[in-house]
Amino acid sequence: MRIDPYYVNTLVGSLDQTTATEQQLTTELSSGVRVTSLSSDPVAAGQSSVLSAEISAQDTFVQTAASEQGLLQTTDSALGSAVTQLTTAISLGVRGNQGSLNATEVKSIAQQLTSLRSEVLSLANTTYQGKYIFAGSQGGTQPFSLNTATTPATTVYSGDSAVQTLQTPSGQTTQLNLPGNAVFSATGADVFGALSNLIADFSTGTPGPTSAADVGNLKTALDNVSQQRVVLDGSLNRLQTASTLSQTNVAQLSATQTSLVGADTASIATQLSMSETQHQALLNVISTLEKGSLFDYTH
């Protein structure tokens, strides 16, 4: 019985197939990835694409949250310092109203209050990464300016009331800023108005008739600053929690993706060994057949 004249062609085709298989398995073994294209495994590739999009979204949120946490921490620090300064100012106001101080001491309190007002003004004009944090959406504009040409002095707010937010991957909305007019010049709780009034009350050396009421107004303003800080701290806590959750989700999604498209190195190594053995066997057969005329071989 004569050998099929197309036998070598069949062998060569098989050889090409084993070569391609070896290359594929070698690539998978070296990269650790089983699915390298849509044709490798359409279902797994599609699922991996969905996972990649989710991982990217979670990663983007984590990066954004890190920057916003820096802003919130800077804001919280400014508010904490403002609370300290205002608490000191209230203590000075109460002392000035005791009636046991002489004119020089009362004027000294006015000077100390003036210094505290300057410090609070500086805090209200705090910047983060080149932008004013208490200016609402007007980050390029200094929010507060003091006019000492009037008695008492007046403070002008040049920002706006815009509240900026960030949505977490779970859909929760987190407030990222506190407009300055809600913190330092709120109606009925005007920090600078109360401070300037107290300064005017004590600047003559004798407590003015409204000095006690102005101390009360400053206490109200301090309460408002503290309440606004609570709002901010709540936002910071939610953002930190959401960021931690997103990092956990990224780790879990990445593990799922690796399991989906990752290579089973032990199995692939076995398959590669078998393919190499098959490849060598085909080479041996072809080499043997090429030693004589194909049409001379019979069973």
PDB file of N, CA and C in Angstrom, residues 202-243:
ATOM      1  N   PHE A 202     -13.641  98.521  73.197  1.00  0.00           N
ATOM      2  CA  PHE A 202     -12.565  98.671  74.178  1.00  0.00           C
ATOM      3  C   PHE A 202     -11.482  99.665  73.759  1.00  0.00           C
ATOM      4  N   SER A 203     -11.540 100.148  72.546  1.00  0.00           N
ATOM      5  CA  SER A 203     -10.452 101.001  72.039  1.00  0.00           C
ATOM      6  C   SER A 203     -10.345 102.356  72.752  1.00  0.00           C
ATOM      7  N   THR A 204     -11.408 102.830  73.385  1.00  0.00           N
ATOM      8  CA  THR A 204     -11.370 104.124  74.069  1.00  0.00           C
ATOM      9  C   THR A 204     -10.824 104.010  75.490  1.00  0.00           C
ATOM     10  N   GLY A 205     -10.671 102.798  75.972  1.00  0.00           N
ATOM     11  CA  GLY A 205     -10.188 102.606  77.344  1.00  0.00           C
ATOM     12  C   GLY A 205     -11.308 102.348  78.310  1.00  0.00           C
ATOM     13  N   THR A 206     -12.532 102.493  77.849  1.00  0.00           N
ATOM     14  CA  THR A 206     -13.706 102.229  78.682  1.00  0.00           C
ATOM     15  C   THR A 206     -14.637 101.300  77.906  1.00  0.00           C
ATOM     16  N   PRO A 207     -15.063 100.165  78.488  1.00  0.00           N
ATOM     17  CA  PRO A 207     -15.953  99.250  77.765  1.00  0.00           C
ATOM     18  C   PRO A 207     -17.201  99.970  77.272  1.00  0.00           C
ATOM     19  N   GLY A 208     -17.520  99.772  75.981  1.00  0.00           N
ATOM     20  CA  GLY A 208     -18.690 100.407  75.416  1.00  0.00           C
ATOM     21  C   GLY A 208     -19.971  99.782  75.928  1.00  0.00           C
ATOM     22  N   PRO A 209     -21.116 100.446  75.745  1.00  0.00           N
ATOM     23  CA  PRO A 209     -22.387  99.945  76.261  1.00  0.00           C
ATOM     24  C   PRO A 209     -22.835  98.628  75.634  1.00  0.00           C
ATOM     25  N   THR A 210     -22.305  98.306  74.457  1.00  0.00           N
ATOM     26  CA  THR A 210     -22.718  97.058  73.797  1.00  0.00           C
ATOM     27  C   THR A 210     -21.653  95.965  73.923  1.00  0.00           C
ATOM     28  N   SER A 211     -20.634  96.211  74.718  1.00  0.00           N
ATOM     29  CA  SER A 211     -19.517  95.258  74.794  1.00  0.00           C
ATOM     30  C   SER A 211     -19.956  93.871  75.268  1.00  0.00           C
ATOM     31  N   ALA A 212     -20.844  93.811  76.261  1.00  0.00           N
ATOM     32  CA  ALA A 212     -21.315  92.517  76.762  1.00  0.00           C
ATOM     33  C   ALA A 212     -22.099  91.783  75.680  1.00  0.00           C
ATOM     34  N   ALA A 213     -22.967  92.525  74.978  1.00  0.00           N
ATOM     35  CA  ALA A 213     -23.755  91.924  73.898  1.00  0.00           C
ATOM     36  C   ALA A 213     -22.842  91.457  72.773  1.00  0.00           C
ATOM     37  N   ASP A 214     -21.788  92.227  72.519  1.00  0.00           N
ATOM     38  CA  ASP A 214     -20.868  91.853  71.440  1.00  0.00           C
ATOM     39  C   ASP A 214     -20.080  90.593  71.789  1.00  0.00           C
ATOM     40  N   VAL A 215     -19.780  90.413  73.074  1.00  0.00           N
ATOM     41  CA  VAL A 215     -19.149  89.150  73.493  1.00  0.00           C
ATOM     42  C   VAL A 215     -20.105  87.986  73.226  1.00  0.00           C
ATOM     43  N   GLY A 216     -21.382  88.209  73.530  1.00  0.00           N
ATOM     44  CA  GLY A 216     -22.391  87.182  73.256  1.00  0.00           C
ATOM     45  C   GLY A 216     -22.474  86.881  71.765  1.00  0.00           C
ATOM     46  N   ASN A 217     -22.391  87.929  70.942  1.00  0.00           N
ATOM     47  CA  ASN A 217     -22.434  87.734  69.485  1.00  0.00           C
ATOM     48  C   ASN A 217     -21.220  86.933  69.007  1.00  0.00           C
ATOM     49  N   LEU A 218     -20.066  87.191  69.637  1.00  0.00           N
ATOM     50  CA  LEU A 218     -18.862  86.459  69.255  1.00  0.00           C
ATOM     51  C   LEU A 218     -18.988  84.982  69.651  1.00  0.00           C
ATOM     52  N   LYS A 219     -19.629  84.719  70.787  1.00  0.00           N
ATOM     53  CA  LYS A 219     -19.864  83.334  71.187  1.00  0.00           C
ATOM     54  C   LYS A 219     -20.760  82.620  70.172  1.00  0.00           C
ATOM     55  N   THR A 220     -21.776  83.334  69.711  1.00  0.00           N
ATOM     56  CA  THR A 220     -22.670  82.762  68.696  1.00  0.00           C
ATOM     57  C   THR A 220     -21.905  82.470  67.405  1.00  0.00           C
ATOM     58  N   ALA A 221     -21.024  83.400  67.037  1.00  0.00           N
ATOM     59  CA  ALA A 221     -20.212  83.218  65.825  1.00  0.00           C
ATOM     60  C   ALA A 221     -19.279  82.021  65.979  1.00  0.00           C
ATOM     61  N   LEU A 222     -18.699  81.876  67.179  1.00  0.00           N
ATOM     62  CA  LEU A 222     -17.823  80.734  67.442  1.00  0.00           C
ATOM     63  C   LEU A 222     -18.603  79.426  67.344  1.00  0.00           C
ATOM     64  N   ASP A 223     -19.798  79.391  67.892  1.00  0.00           N
ATOM     65  CA  ASP A 223     -20.634  78.189  67.808  1.00  0.00           C
ATOM     66  C   ASP A 223     -20.878  77.808  66.346  1.00  0.00           C
ATOM     67  N   ASN A 224     -21.108  78.806  65.516  1.00  0.00           N
ATOM     68  CA  ASN A 224     -21.359  78.539  64.101  1.00  0.00           C
ATOM     69  C   ASN A 224     -20.112  77.957  63.425  1.00  0.00           C
ATOM     70  N   VAL A 225     -18.954  78.524  63.729  1.00  0.00           N
ATOM     71  CA  VAL A 225     -17.701  78.002  63.155  1.00  0.00           C
ATOM     72  C   VAL A 225     -17.513  76.541  63.580  1.00  0.00           C
ATOM     73  N   SER A 226     -17.794  76.268  64.845  1.00  0.00           N
ATOM     74  CA  SER A 226     -17.645  74.896  65.349  1.00  0.00           C
ATOM     75  C   SER A 226     -18.621  73.951  64.656  1.00  0.00           C
ATOM     76  N   GLN A 227     -19.847  74.409  64.432  1.00  0.00           N
ATOM     77  CA  GLN A 227     -20.841  73.579  63.752  1.00  0.00           C
ATOM     78  C   GLN A 227     -20.434  73.303  62.305  1.00  0.00           C
ATOM     79  N   GLN A 228     -19.896  74.331  61.649  1.00  0.00           N
ATOM     80  CA  GLN A 228     -19.429  74.150  60.273  1.00  0.00           C
ATOM     81  C   GLN A 228     -18.265  73.156  60.233  1.00  0.00           C
ATOM     82  N   ARG A 229     -17.451  73.203  61.249  1.00  0.00           N
ATOM     83  CA  ARG A 229     -16.323  72.264  61.314  1.00  0.00           C
ATOM     84  C   ARG A 229     -16.823  70.834  61.462  1.00  0.00           C
ATOM     85  N   VAL A 230     -17.900  70.647  62.208  1.00  0.00           N
ATOM     86  CA  VAL A 230     -18.492  69.312  62.359  1.00  0.00           C
ATOM     87  C   VAL A 230     -18.950  68.781  60.996  1.00  0.00           C
ATOM     88  N   VAL A 231     -19.565  69.659  60.208  1.00  0.00           N
ATOM     89  CA  VAL A 231     -19.995  69.280  58.853  1.00  0.00           C
ATOM     90  C   VAL A 231     -18.786  68.828  58.037  1.00  0.00           C
ATOM     91  N   LEU A 232     -17.726  69.611  58.121  1.00  0.00           N
ATOM     92  CA  LEU A 232     -16.502  69.299  57.371  1.00  0.00           C
ATOM     93  C   LEU A 232     -15.899  67.972  57.822  1.00  0.00           C
ATOM     94  N   ASP A 233     -15.820  67.759  59.136  1.00  0.00           N
ATOM     95  CA  ASP A 233     -15.243  66.521  59.652  1.00  0.00           C
ATOM     96  C   ASP A 233     -16.062  65.309  59.211  1.00  0.00           C
ATOM     97  N   GLY A 234     -17.369  65.484  59.122  1.00  0.00           N
ATOM     98  CA  GLY A 234     -18.226  64.398  58.630  1.00  0.00           C
ATOM     99  C   GLY A 234     -17.877  64.056  57.187  1.00  0.00           C
ATOM    100  N   SER A 235     -17.654  65.083  56.382  1.00  0.00           N
ATOM    101  CA  SER A 235     -17.271  64.869  54.985  1.00  0.00           C
ATOM    102  C   SER A 235     -15.929  64.154  54.895  1.00  0.00           C
ATOM    103  N   LEU A 236     -14.982  64.577  55.719  1.00  0.00           N
ATOM    104  CA  LEU A 236     -13.651  63.974  55.704  1.00  0.00           C
ATOM    105  C   LEU A 236     -13.725  62.500  56.089  1.00  0.00           C
ATOM    106  N   ASN A 237     -14.505  62.176  57.106  1.00  0.00           N
ATOM    107  CA  ASN A 237     -14.652  60.786  57.532  1.00  0.00           C
ATOM    108  C   ASN A 237     -15.292  59.931  56.448  1.00  0.00           C
ATOM    109  N   ARG A 238     -16.338  60.476  55.805  1.00  0.00           N
ATOM    110  CA  ARG A 238     -17.016  59.720  54.742  1.00  0.00           C
ATOM    111  C   ARG A 238     -16.074  59.487  53.559  1.00  0.00           C
ATOM    112  N   LEU A 239     -15.295  60.506  53.237  1.00  0.00           N
ATOM    113  CA  LEU A 239     -14.382  60.391  52.101  1.00  0.00           C
ATOM    114  C   LEU A 239     -13.285  59.371  52.395  1.00  0.00           C
ATOM    115  N   GLN A 240     -12.756  59.387  53.605  1.00  0.00           N
ATOM    116  CA  GLN A 240     -11.720  58.420  53.982  1.00  0.00           C
ATOM    117  C   GLN A 240     -12.282  57.001  53.951  1.00  0.00           C
ATOM    118  N   THR A 241     -13.509  56.845  54.441  1.00  0.00           N
ATOM    119  CA  THR A 241     -14.140  55.520  54.446  1.00  0.00           C
ATOM    120  C   THR A 241     -14.371  55.028  53.022  1.00  0.00           C
ATOM    121  N   ALA A 242     -14.876  55.921  52.169  1.00  0.00           N
ATOM    122  CA  ALA A 242     -15.147  55.552  50.778  1.00  0.00           C
ATOM    123  C   ALA A 242     -13.849  55.207  50.050  1.00  0.00           C
ATOM    124  N   SER A 243     -12.779  55.949  50.337  1.00  0.00           N
ATOM    125  CA  SER A 243     -11.494  55.693  49.691  1.00  0.00           C
ATOM    126  C   SER A 243     -10.951  54.330  50.112  1.00  0.00           C
TER     127      SER A 243
END
